[in-house]
């Protein structure tokens, strides 16, 4: 049971943007609807576009209707909408946020105690340094928390520069770098599965695991974000962030406690043990038709798919390849992790007609069909000795019957509570860029793939003779 939060003011920078509409406003509405926001709270949208409070509420209502799993009826909406307001303003000019400071004072005056202040930088990342400086000048940084949406820089040097700029105004304890994959129940459950059960940890290493696969496949394309994607590409958008975070949870050592910094010490250690990726083990591909999308250059060399092998050079994982793949416009949406165990050391059934036992594997289904399954061999009923493949399966839906909290809802709450456990630390972000530097600096040749497939044949060749695995094919 969560404790009721003290009063809060949330200011969203980039309030007229896509992230605010798709994720932040729907998440805040749903938190309010579930009684998880404090009784006294204010949500202030801030962006350059001129808008009245009423117009901002309209935008928010449409967003909630489109993106909430439980869209608002009139009464539920009215109760929430009263907390929303909007301030138009600039980012670039010195002192551009002085009026925001006055506005917040007025909004917070009726609250019974001084509220926690919480800023969300949902602007294009290029505006982060301005947001930070303007907040500093206006005296708004003191005692506040600030959340930054990824990407944090576009390489190690720019990430360091951004972190330095942030630290001129905010202390690291005030900073929350979001990677929404860490807000997914199923990703957090990797830690519960590993560290709350004694069964698997002894085999979670190079002696028993042949290789690890992480797939984050999307059936959607770039969804009108051509300009953003041209600057970013799949490696920056998905690999340095979501896939690496999932990998750190899979590969980390048990932390000494669940204290945010002890946990993050361990995830950062994984990134430090990763060898810089070898460009010859990276496949970059682009779906046919990408270059015709709005905002995309006709000769674009930006990847919409990436598959790569990475290595973790430490005691536990030396010699175990980690294969990662992610892409847009693939056959279906599926985010999964599979650990393939080694074959049995000796086949005691070799003189029977049982055949060669297949390798066991464990699959975490991050989304959809959230769950975990362990595929093992079993004797088929009947005379003789024939092997069949069976699955021991856990499915969230049938087991818990509790709707899974959206990642953004959870992370907004955690940030308001000041808990850093599920947020990225500066050193981890910088190290993730270093691991991928060889391919970011010298991108490998791009190949193409057809929409609706699983990517180019080069991605299959990367694993061969092993094969990519997905639950139920
Ligand atoms: C975002 C990326 O961080 O994650 C998007 O910028 C991507 O390109 C999205 O579509 C995927 O998130 P999810 O939760 O739908 O897997």
CSV table of C-alpha atoms and ligand atoms in Angstrom, one decimal:
chain,number,residue,atom,x,y,z
A,1,UNK,CA,0.0,0.0,0.0
A,2,UNK,CA,1.5,3.4,-1.0
A,3,UNK,CA,1.4,6.3,1.4
A,4,UNK,CA,-0.5,9.3,0.2
A,5,UNK,CA,1.9,11.8,-1.3
A,6,UNK,CA,2.2,15.3,0.0
A,7,UNK,CA,0.9,18.1,-2.3
A,8,UNK,CA,2.6,18.2,-5.6
A,9,UNK,CA,3.0,20.6,-8.5
A,10,UNK,CA,4.0,18.9,-11.8
A,11,UNK,CA,5.2,21.2,-14.6
A,12,UNK,CA,5.5,19.5,-18.0
A,13,UNK,CA,7.9,21.2,-20.5
A,14,UNK,CA,7.0,20.3,-24.1
A,15,UNK,CA,3.3,20.2,-23.1
A,16,UNK,CA,2.1,20.5,-26.7
A,17,UNK,CA,4.3,17.6,-27.8
A,18,UNK,CA,3.6,14.0,-28.7
A,19,UNK,CA,5.0,12.4,-25.5
A,20,UNK,CA,2.8,14.6,-23.3
A,21,UNK,CA,-0.3,13.5,-25.3
A,22,UNK,CA,0.5,9.9,-25.7
A,23,UNK,CA,2.0,9.1,-22.3
A,24,UNK,CA,2.1,11.8,-19.7
A,25,UNK,CA,-1.4,13.2,-19.6
A,26,UNK,CA,-3.0,9.8,-19.9
A,27,UNK,CA,-0.8,8.5,-17.1
A,28,UNK,CA,-1.5,11.4,-14.8
A,29,UNK,CA,-5.2,11.0,-15.4
A,30,UNK,CA,-5.2,7.3,-14.6
A,31,UNK,CA,-3.1,7.9,-11.5
A,32,UNK,CA,-5.7,10.4,-10.3
A,33,UNK,CA,-8.5,8.2,-11.3
A,34,UNK,CA,-7.0,5.4,-9.1
A,35,UNK,CA,-6.6,7.8,-6.2
A,36,UNK,CA,-2.8,7.7,-6.4
A,37,UNK,CA,-2.2,11.4,-6.7
A,38,UNK,CA,-2.3,13.6,-3.6
A,39,UNK,CA,-5.5,15.5,-2.8
A,40,UNK,CA,-3.8,18.7,-3.5
A,41,UNK,CA,-2.0,18.8,-6.8
A,42,UNK,CA,-1.5,21.0,-9.9
A,43,UNK,CA,-0.4,20.0,-13.4
A,44,UNK,CA,1.0,22.9,-15.4
A,45,UNK,CA,1.7,22.5,-19.1
A,46,UNK,CA,4.4,24.7,-20.5
A,47,UNK,CA,5.4,25.1,-24.1
A,48,UNK,CA,5.9,27.8,-26.8
A,49,UNK,CA,2.5,27.3,-28.5
A,50,UNK,CA,0.0,29.9,-27.2
A,51,UNK,CA,-3.0,28.1,-25.6
A,52,UNK,CA,-5.5,28.9,-23.0
A,53,UNK,CA,-6.2,26.7,-20.0
A,54,UNK,CA,-9.4,25.5,-21.7
A,55,UNK,CA,-7.6,24.6,-24.9
A,56,UNK,CA,-5.0,22.7,-22.9
A,57,UNK,CA,-7.7,20.8,-21.1
A,58,UNK,CA,-9.3,19.9,-24.4
A,59,UNK,CA,-6.0,18.6,-25.7
A,60,UNK,CA,-5.6,16.5,-22.5
A,61,UNK,CA,-9.2,15.2,-22.8
A,62,UNK,CA,-8.7,14.0,-26.3
A,63,UNK,CA,-5.4,12.4,-25.3
A,64,UNK,CA,-7.0,10.6,-22.4
A,65,UNK,CA,-9.8,9.4,-24.6
A,66,UNK,CA,-7.4,8.0,-27.2
A,67,UNK,CA,-4.6,6.6,-25.0
A,68,UNK,CA,-6.1,5.6,-21.6
A,69,UNK,CA,-7.0,2.0,-21.1
A,70,UNK,CA,-10.0,3.2,-19.2
A,71,UNK,CA,-11.0,6.5,-20.9
A,72,UNK,CA,-12.7,9.1,-18.8
A,73,UNK,CA,-16.4,9.8,-18.6
A,74,UNK,CA,-17.6,13.3,-17.9
A,75,UNK,CA,-17.5,13.3,-14.1
A,76,UNK,CA,-14.2,11.5,-13.8
A,77,UNK,CA,-12.8,14.0,-16.3
A,78,UNK,CA,-14.1,17.1,-14.6
A,79,UNK,CA,-12.6,16.1,-11.2
A,80,UNK,CA,-9.2,15.8,-13.0
A,81,UNK,CA,-9.4,18.7,-15.4
A,82,UNK,CA,-9.7,21.3,-12.6
A,83,UNK,CA,-6.1,20.6,-11.7
A,84,UNK,CA,-4.8,21.4,-15.2
A,85,UNK,CA,-3.6,24.7,-16.4
A,86,UNK,CA,-1.2,26.1,-19.1
A,87,UNK,CA,1.5,28.7,-19.3
A,88,UNK,CA,3.1,29.6,-22.7
A,89,UNK,CA,6.7,30.5,-22.7
A,90,UNK,CA,10.1,30.3,-24.3
A,91,UNK,CA,13.1,28.2,-23.5
A,92,UNK,CA,16.0,30.0,-25.2
A,93,UNK,CA,16.0,33.6,-23.9
A,94,UNK,CA,17.6,34.4,-20.5
A,95,UNK,CA,15.1,34.7,-17.7
A,96,UNK,CA,12.3,33.3,-20.0
A,97,UNK,CA,10.9,31.4,-17.0
A,98,UNK,CA,10.6,34.3,-14.5
A,99,UNK,CA,6.8,34.4,-15.2
A,100,UNK,CA,6.6,30.7,-14.5
A,101,UNK,CA,8.0,31.3,-11.0
A,102,UNK,CA,5.3,33.9,-10.3
A,103,UNK,CA,2.6,31.6,-11.8
A,104,UNK,CA,3.6,28.7,-9.6
A,105,UNK,CA,3.5,30.8,-6.5
A,106,UNK,CA,0.0,31.8,-7.2
A,107,UNK,CA,-1.1,28.2,-8.0
A,108,UNK,CA,0.4,26.9,-4.9
A,109,UNK,CA,-0.7,29.6,-2.5
A,110,UNK,CA,-4.0,27.9,-1.5
A,111,UNK,CA,-2.3,24.5,-0.8
A,112,UNK,CA,-2.0,23.7,2.9
A,113,UNK,CA,1.7,22.9,2.9
A,114,UNK,CA,4.4,23.8,0.3
A,115,UNK,CA,4.1,21.2,-2.4
A,116,UNK,CA,6.8,19.0,-3.8
A,117,UNK,CA,7.8,20.5,-7.2
A,118,UNK,CA,8.4,18.2,-10.1
A,119,UNK,CA,9.5,19.2,-13.6
A,120,UNK,CA,9.2,16.9,-16.5
A,121,UNK,CA,11.4,17.7,-19.5
A,122,UNK,CA,9.4,16.3,-22.4
A,123,UNK,CA,10.8,18.7,-25.0
A,124,UNK,CA,13.1,17.7,-27.8
A,125,UNK,CA,16.4,16.8,-26.1
A,126,UNK,CA,18.2,19.8,-27.7
A,127,UNK,CA,16.2,22.1,-25.4
A,128,UNK,CA,17.3,20.3,-22.1
A,129,UNK,CA,20.2,22.7,-21.4
A,130,UNK,CA,17.9,25.7,-21.9
A,131,UNK,CA,15.2,24.2,-19.6
A,132,UNK,CA,17.8,23.6,-16.9
A,133,UNK,CA,19.4,27.1,-17.2
A,134,UNK,CA,16.0,28.9,-17.2
A,135,UNK,CA,14.9,27.0,-14.1
A,136,UNK,CA,18.1,27.8,-12.4
A,137,UNK,CA,17.8,31.5,-13.1
A,138,UNK,CA,14.3,31.7,-12.0
A,139,UNK,CA,15.2,30.1,-8.7
A,140,UNK,CA,12.9,27.1,-9.4
A,141,UNK,CA,15.5,24.3,-9.1
A,142,UNK,CA,15.8,24.6,-5.3
A,143,UNK,CA,14.2,21.5,-3.7
A,144,UNK,CA,12.6,20.4,-6.9
A,145,UNK,CA,12.9,17.1,-8.8
A,146,UNK,CA,13.4,16.9,-12.6
A,147,UNK,CA,12.7,14.1,-15.0
A,148,UNK,CA,14.5,13.8,-18.4
A,149,UNK,CA,13.1,11.8,-21.1
A,150,UNK,CA,15.6,9.8,-23.2
A,151,UNK,CA,17.8,10.2,-25.4
A,152,UNK,CA,20.4,11.6,-23.0
A,153,UNK,CA,22.9,12.9,-25.5
A,154,UNK,CA,23.7,11.2,-28.8
A,155,UNK,CA,27.1,9.8,-27.8
A,156,UNK,CA,29.4,9.6,-24.7
A,157,UNK,CA,30.8,13.2,-25.1
A,158,UNK,CA,27.4,14.9,-25.5
A,159,UNK,CA,26.0,12.8,-22.6
A,160,UNK,CA,28.8,14.1,-20.4
A,161,UNK,CA,28.3,17.6,-21.6
A,162,UNK,CA,24.6,17.4,-20.8
A,163,UNK,CA,25.2,15.9,-17.4
A,164,UNK,CA,27.7,18.7,-16.6
A,165,UNK,CA,25.1,21.3,-17.6
A,166,UNK,CA,22.4,19.6,-15.5
A,167,UNK,CA,24.8,19.5,-12.5
A,168,UNK,CA,25.4,23.2,-12.7
A,169,UNK,CA,21.8,23.7,-11.5
A,170,UNK,CA,20.6,20.4,-10.1
A,171,UNK,CA,22.3,17.9,-7.7
A,172,UNK,CA,22.2,14.3,-9.0
A,173,UNK,CA,19.8,13.4,-6.2
A,174,UNK,CA,17.2,15.7,-7.8
A,175,UNK,CA,17.6,14.1,-11.3
A,176,UNK,CA,15.5,11.3,-12.7
A,177,UNK,CA,16.5,9.9,-16.1
A,178,UNK,CA,13.7,7.9,-17.4
A,179,UNK,CA,13.8,4.7,-19.4
A,180,UNK,CA,10.3,3.5,-19.4
A,181,UNK,CA,11.3,-0.2,-19.9
A,182,UNK,CA,12.4,-0.1,-16.2
A,183,UNK,CA,8.8,0.8,-15.3
A,184,UNK,CA,7.4,-2.4,-16.9
A,185,UNK,CA,6.3,-4.9,-14.3
A,186,UNK,CA,7.7,-7.7,-16.4
A,187,UNK,CA,11.2,-6.2,-16.5
A,188,UNK,CA,11.2,-5.6,-12.8
A,189,UNK,CA,10.1,-9.2,-12.3
A,190,UNK,CA,13.4,-10.4,-13.8
A,191,UNK,CA,14.9,-9.2,-10.5
A,192,UNK,CA,12.3,-10.8,-8.3
A,193,UNK,CA,12.6,-14.1,-10.3
A,194,UNK,CA,16.4,-14.1,-10.0
A,195,UNK,CA,16.8,-12.9,-6.4
A,196,UNK,CA,13.7,-14.0,-4.6
A,197,UNK,CA,14.1,-17.7,-5.7
A,198,UNK,CA,17.0,-19.9,-4.8
A,199,UNK,CA,16.4,-22.2,-7.7
A,200,UNK,CA,17.8,-20.4,-10.7
A,201,UNK,CA,20.7,-18.4,-9.4
A,202,UNK,CA,23.2,-21.3,-9.2
A,203,UNK,CA,22.7,-22.0,-13.0
A,204,UNK,CA,22.7,-18.3,-14.0
A,205,UNK,CA,26.2,-18.3,-15.5
A,206,UNK,CA,28.5,-19.4,-18.2
A,207,UNK,CA,28.7,-23.0,-16.9
A,208,UNK,CA,25.0,-23.6,-17.7
A,209,UNK,CA,23.9,-20.9,-20.1
A,210,UNK,CA,24.8,-21.2,-23.8
A,211,UNK,CA,23.6,-17.8,-24.9
A,212,UNK,CA,21.0,-15.0,-24.2
A,213,UNK,CA,18.6,-13.4,-26.6
A,214,UNK,CA,16.7,-10.1,-26.2
A,215,UNK,CA,14.1,-9.2,-28.8
A,216,UNK,CA,12.1,-6.0,-28.8
A,217,UNK,CA,10.0,-6.1,-32.0
A,218,UNK,CA,7.4,-3.6,-33.1
A,219,UNK,CA,4.9,-3.9,-35.8
A,220,UNK,CA,4.5,-0.1,-36.0
A,221,UNK,CA,6.7,2.1,-38.1
A,222,UNK,CA,8.1,5.5,-37.1
A,223,UNK,CA,4.6,6.9,-36.6
A,224,UNK,CA,5.1,10.4,-38.1
A,225,UNK,CA,8.4,10.9,-36.2
A,226,UNK,CA,10.5,11.1,-39.3
A,227,UNK,CA,12.6,14.1,-38.3
A,228,UNK,CA,13.3,12.6,-34.8
A,229,UNK,CA,14.2,9.2,-36.2
A,230,UNK,CA,16.5,10.6,-38.8
A,231,UNK,CA,18.6,12.1,-35.9
A,232,UNK,CA,18.3,9.1,-33.8
A,233,UNK,CA,17.9,5.7,-35.5
A,234,UNK,CA,17.2,2.4,-33.8
A,235,UNK,CA,20.5,1.9,-32.1
A,236,UNK,CA,20.3,5.2,-30.2
A,237,UNK,CA,16.5,5.0,-29.7
A,238,UNK,CA,16.2,1.5,-28.5
A,239,UNK,CA,19.6,-0.3,-28.0
A,240,UNK,CA,21.6,2.0,-25.8
A,241,UNK,CA,18.4,2.5,-23.7
A,242,UNK,CA,15.7,-0.2,-23.4
A,243,UNK,CA,17.7,-3.2,-24.6
A,244,UNK,CA,20.7,-2.4,-22.5
A,245,UNK,CA,18.6,-1.8,-19.4
A,246,UNK,CA,16.9,-5.2,-19.8
A,247,UNK,CA,20.3,-6.8,-20.3
A,248,UNK,CA,21.7,-5.2,-17.1
A,249,UNK,CA,18.8,-6.7,-15.0
A,250,UNK,CA,19.5,-10.1,-16.6
A,251,UNK,CA,23.3,-10.0,-16.1
A,252,UNK,CA,23.9,-8.1,-12.9
A,253,UNK,CA,25.2,-9.6,-9.6
A,254,UNK,CA,22.9,-9.7,-6.6
A,255,UNK,CA,23.0,-6.2,-5.1
A,256,UNK,CA,23.8,-6.0,-1.3
A,257,UNK,CA,20.4,-4.4,-0.8
A,258,UNK,CA,17.5,-2.9,-2.8
A,259,UNK,CA,18.7,0.5,-2.0
A,260,UNK,CA,18.6,2.6,-5.3
A,261,UNK,CA,22.3,3.2,-5.4
A,262,UNK,CA,23.3,-0.3,-4.4
A,263,UNK,CA,21.1,-1.6,-7.2
A,264,UNK,CA,22.4,0.9,-9.7
A,265,UNK,CA,26.0,0.1,-8.7
A,266,UNK,CA,25.4,-3.4,-10.0
A,267,UNK,CA,23.7,-2.4,-13.3
A,268,UNK,CA,26.5,0.0,-14.0
A,269,UNK,CA,29.1,-2.7,-13.3
A,270,UNK,CA,27.5,-4.8,-16.0
A,271,UNK,CA,27.9,-1.9,-18.5
A,272,UNK,CA,31.5,-1.5,-17.4
A,273,UNK,CA,32.2,-5.2,-18.1
A,274,UNK,CA,30.7,-5.0,-21.5
A,275,UNK,CA,33.3,-5.0,-24.3
A,276,UNK,CA,33.0,-2.2,-26.8
A,277,UNK,CA,30.8,-3.7,-29.5
A,278,UNK,CA,32.5,-5.1,-32.6
A,279,UNK,CA,31.0,-3.5,-35.7
A,280,UNK,CA,31.4,-6.7,-37.7
A,281,UNK,CA,28.9,-8.2,-35.2
A,282,UNK,CA,26.3,-5.5,-35.8
A,283,UNK,CA,23.5,-5.6,-38.5
A,284,UNK,CA,21.9,-2.3,-39.4
A,285,UNK,CA,18.8,-2.5,-41.6
A,286,UNK,CA,16.1,-0.2,-42.9
A,287,UNK,CA,12.6,-1.2,-44.0
A,288,UNK,CA,11.6,-0.7,-47.6
A,289,UNK,CA,9.5,2.4,-47.8
A,290,UNK,CA,11.1,4.2,-44.9
A,291,UNK,CA,12.7,6.7,-47.2
A,292,UNK,CA,9.3,7.8,-48.6
A,293,UNK,CA,8.0,8.7,-45.1
A,294,UNK,CA,7.6,12.4,-44.2
A,295,UNK,CA,10.6,14.0,-42.7
A,296,UNK,CA,13.0,11.3,-44.0
A,297,UNK,CA,15.7,12.0,-46.5
A,298,UNK,CA,15.5,10.1,-49.8
A,299,UNK,CA,19.1,8.7,-49.3
A,300,UNK,CA,18.7,8.1,-45.6
A,301,UNK,CA,21.2,5.6,-44.1
A,302,UNK,CA,19.4,5.6,-40.8
A,303,UNK,CA,18.6,2.1,-39.4
A,304,UNK,CA,15.1,1.1,-38.3
A,305,UNK,CA,16.3,-2.4,-37.3
A,306,UNK,CA,19.4,-3.5,-35.5
A,307,UNK,CA,20.8,-6.9,-34.5
A,308,UNK,CA,24.0,-7.3,-32.6
A,309,UNK,CA,26.1,-9.5,-30.4
A,310,UNK,CA,27.6,-8.1,-27.3
A,311,UNK,CA,29.9,-9.7,-24.8
A,312,UNK,CA,30.2,-9.3,-21.0
A,313,UNK,CA,33.7,-9.8,-20.0
A,314,UNK,CA,33.4,-10.9,-16.4
A,315,UNK,CA,33.6,-14.0,-14.2
A,316,UNK,CA,30.0,-14.9,-14.6
A,317,UNK,CA,29.5,-14.3,-18.3
A,318,UNK,CA,32.9,-14.7,-20.1
A,319,UNK,CA,32.3,-16.5,-23.4
A,320,UNK,CA,28.4,-16.3,-23.3
A,321,UNK,CA,27.1,-14.3,-26.3
A,322,UNK,CA,24.2,-11.9,-25.8
A,323,UNK,CA,22.2,-11.4,-29.0
A,324,UNK,CA,20.0,-8.3,-29.2
A,325,UNK,CA,17.6,-7.4,-32.0
A,326,UNK,CA,15.0,-4.7,-32.3
A,327,UNK,CA,13.2,-3.0,-35.2
A,328,UNK,CA,10.1,-1.3,-36.5
A,329,UNK,CA,7.6,-2.7,-39.0
A,330,UNK,CA,8.4,-6.3,-38.0
A,331,UNK,CA,6.0,-9.2,-38.2
A,332,UNK,CA,4.4,-8.5,-34.8
A,333,UNK,CA,4.9,-6.7,-31.5
A,334,UNK,CA,6.9,-8.9,-29.1
A,335,UNK,CA,9.4,-8.1,-26.4
A,336,UNK,CA,11.0,-11.2,-25.0
A,337,UNK,CA,14.1,-12.4,-23.4
A,338,UNK,CA,15.3,-16.0,-23.7
A,339,UNK,CA,18.1,-17.8,-21.9
A,340,UNK,CA,19.2,-21.0,-23.7
A,341,UNK,CA,20.8,-23.5,-21.4
A,342,UNK,CA,23.6,-25.8,-22.5
A,343,UNK,CA,22.9,-29.3,-23.7
A,344,UNK,CA,23.1,-32.2,-21.3
A,345,UNK,CA,26.7,-33.2,-20.9
A,346,UNK,CA,26.0,-36.8,-21.8
A,347,UNK,CA,23.0,-38.4,-23.6
A,348,UNK,CA,22.0,-41.4,-21.5
A,349,UNK,CA,19.2,-42.2,-23.9
A,350,UNK,CA,21.5,-42.6,-26.9
A,351,UNK,CA,20.8,-46.3,-27.4
A,352,UNK,CA,17.0,-45.7,-27.3
A,353,UNK,CA,14.7,-44.1,-30.0
A,354,UNK,CA,14.4,-41.1,-27.8
A,355,UNK,CA,16.6,-38.8,-29.9
A,356,UNK,CA,18.8,-36.0,-28.8
A,357,UNK,CA,17.3,-34.0,-25.9
A,358,UNK,CA,16.8,-30.4,-27.0
A,359,UNK,CA,18.3,-27.6,-25.0
A,360,UNK,CA,16.1,-26.1,-22.2
A,361,UNK,CA,15.2,-22.5,-22.3
A,362,UNK,CA,13.7,-19.9,-20.1
A,363,UNK,CA,11.7,-17.1,-21.7
A,364,UNK,CA,10.5,-13.8,-20.1
A,365,UNK,CA,7.6,-12.4,-22.0
A,366,UNK,CA,7.9,-8.6,-21.4
A,367,UNK,CA,4.9,-7.8,-23.7
A,368,UNK,CA,2.4,-8.9,-24.8
A,369,UNK,CA,1.2,-12.2,-23.2
A,370,UNK,CA,3.2,-11.1,-20.1
A,371,UNK,CA,4.6,-14.1,-18.4
A,372,UNK,CA,7.5,-16.5,-17.9
A,373,UNK,CA,7.9,-20.0,-19.4
A,374,UNK,CA,10.5,-22.7,-19.1
A,375,UNK,CA,10.7,-25.2,-22.0
A,376,UNK,CA,12.0,-28.6,-21.0
A,377,UNK,CA,12.0,-32.2,-22.4
A,378,UNK,CA,9.6,-34.8,-21.2
A,379,UNK,CA,8.8,-38.4,-22.1
A,380,UNK,CA,5.7,-38.7,-24.3
A,381,UNK,CA,3.2,-41.1,-22.9
A,382,UNK,CA,3.1,-44.6,-24.5
A,383,UNK,CA,5.4,-47.5,-25.1
A,384,UNK,CA,9.0,-46.8,-26.1
A,385,UNK,CA,10.9,-43.7,-25.2
A,386,UNK,CA,10.1,-40.7,-27.2
A,387,UNK,CA,10.8,-37.1,-26.2
A,388,UNK,CA,8.2,-34.3,-26.3
A,389,UNK,CA,8.7,-30.6,-25.6
A,390,UNK,CA,6.7,-29.2,-22.7
A,391,UNK,CA,6.3,-25.7,-21.1
A,392,UNK,CA,6.0,-24.8,-17.5
A,393,UNK,CA,4.2,-21.5,-17.9
A,394,UNK,CA,3.3,-18.5,-15.7
A,395,UNK,CA,0.9,-16.0,-17.1
A,396,UNK,CA,0.3,-12.7,-15.3
A,397,UNK,CA,-3.2,-12.4,-16.4
A,398,UNK,CA,-4.5,-15.7,-15.2
A,399,UNK,CA,-2.3,-15.7,-12.1
A,400,UNK,CA,-2.7,-12.2,-10.6
A,401,UNK,CA,-5.9,-10.9,-12.3
A,402,UNK,CA,-4.7,-7.4,-11.5
A,403,UNK,CA,-4.3,-4.9,-14.3
A,404,UNK,CA,-0.6,-4.1,-14.9
A,405,UNK,CA,0.2,-0.5,-14.1
A,406,UNK,CA,1.4,1.4,-17.2
A,407,UNK,CA,5.2,2.0,-17.1
A,408,UNK,CA,4.8,5.8,-17.1
A,409,UNK,CA,2.2,5.7,-14.3
A,410,UNK,CA,4.6,3.8,-12.1
A,411,UNK,CA,7.6,5.9,-13.0
A,412,UNK,CA,5.8,9.2,-12.4
A,413,UNK,CA,4.8,8.0,-9.0
A,414,UNK,CA,8.3,6.8,-8.1
A,415,UNK,CA,9.8,10.1,-9.2
A,416,UNK,CA,7.3,12.1,-7.1
A,417,UNK,CA,8.2,9.9,-4.2
A,418,UNK,CA,11.9,10.6,-4.9
A,419,UNK,CA,12.8,6.9,-5.4
A,420,UNK,CA,15.7,6.5,-7.9
A,421,UNK,CA,15.6,2.7,-8.1
A,422,UNK,CA,14.1,2.6,-11.6
A,423,UNK,CA,15.9,5.6,-13.1
A,424,UNK,CA,19.3,5.8,-14.8
A,425,UNK,CA,22.4,7.1,-13.2
A,426,UNK,CA,24.8,9.4,-15.0
A,427,UNK,CA,27.7,6.9,-15.1
A,428,UNK,CA,25.4,4.2,-16.6
A,429,UNK,CA,24.2,6.5,-19.3
A,430,UNK,CA,27.7,7.5,-20.3
A,431,UNK,CA,29.0,4.0,-20.3
A,432,UNK,CA,26.2,2.7,-22.5
A,433,UNK,CA,27.2,5.2,-25.2
A,434,UNK,CA,30.9,4.1,-24.9
A,435,UNK,CA,29.9,0.4,-25.5
A,436,UNK,CA,28.3,1.3,-28.8
A,437,UNK,CA,30.8,4.0,-29.8
A,438,UNK,CA,32.6,1.8,-32.4
A,439,UNK,CA,29.4,1.4,-34.5
A,440,UNK,CA,28.1,4.9,-33.8
A,441,UNK,CA,31.3,6.4,-35.1
A,442,UNK,CA,31.7,4.0,-38.0
A,443,UNK,CA,28.2,2.8,-38.9
A,444,UNK,CA,28.2,-0.5,-40.8
A,445,UNK,CA,26.6,-0.7,-44.2
A,446,UNK,CA,22.8,-0.6,-44.1
A,447,UNK,CA,20.8,-3.5,-45.6
A,448,UNK,CA,17.1,-3.5,-46.3
A,449,UNK,CA,14.2,-5.7,-45.1
A,450,UNK,CA,10.5,-6.0,-46.1
A,451,UNK,CA,7.9,-4.7,-43.6
A,452,UNK,CA,6.0,-7.5,-41.9
A,453,UNK,CA,9.0,-9.8,-41.7
A,454,UNK,CA,11.5,-10.5,-38.9
A,455,UNK,CA,14.2,-8.3,-40.5
A,456,UNK,CA,17.0,-9.1,-43.0
A,457,UNK,CA,18.6,-12.6,-43.4
A,458,UNK,CA,21.9,-11.0,-42.0
A,459,UNK,CA,20.2,-10.9,-38.6
A,460,UNK,CA,19.7,-14.7,-38.7
A,461,UNK,CA,23.2,-15.3,-40.0
A,462,UNK,CA,24.5,-13.4,-36.9
A,463,UNK,CA,23.2,-16.2,-34.7
A,464,UNK,CA,23.7,-19.2,-36.9
A,465,UNK,CA,23.8,-22.1,-36.2
A,466,UNK,CA,21.6,-20.9,-33.3
A,467,UNK,CA,18.2,-19.4,-34.1
A,468,UNK,CA,16.2,-16.5,-32.8
A,469,UNK,CA,13.5,-17.7,-30.5
A,470,UNK,CA,10.0,-16.3,-29.8
A,471,UNK,CA,7.4,-17.8,-27.6
A,472,UNK,CA,5.0,-19.9,-29.6
A,473,UNK,CA,6.9,-19.1,-32.8
B,1,LIG,C1,10.3,4.6,-27.1
B,1,LIG,C2,10.9,4.7,-28.5
B,1,LIG,O1,11.3,4.9,-26.2
B,1,LIG,O2,9.9,3.2,-27.0
B,1,LIG,C3,9.9,4.4,-29.6
B,1,LIG,O3,11.3,6.1,-28.7
B,1,LIG,C4,9.3,3.0,-29.3
B,1,LIG,O4,10.5,4.4,-30.9
B,1,LIG,C5,8.9,2.8,-27.9
B,1,LIG,O5,8.3,2.8,-30.2
B,1,LIG,C6,8.5,1.4,-27.6
B,1,LIG,O6,7.9,1.3,-26.3
B,1,LIG,P1,6.9,0.1,-25.9
B,1,LIG,O7,6.6,0.4,-24.5
B,1,LIG,O8,5.7,0.3,-26.8
B,1,LIG,O9,7.6,-1.2,-26.2
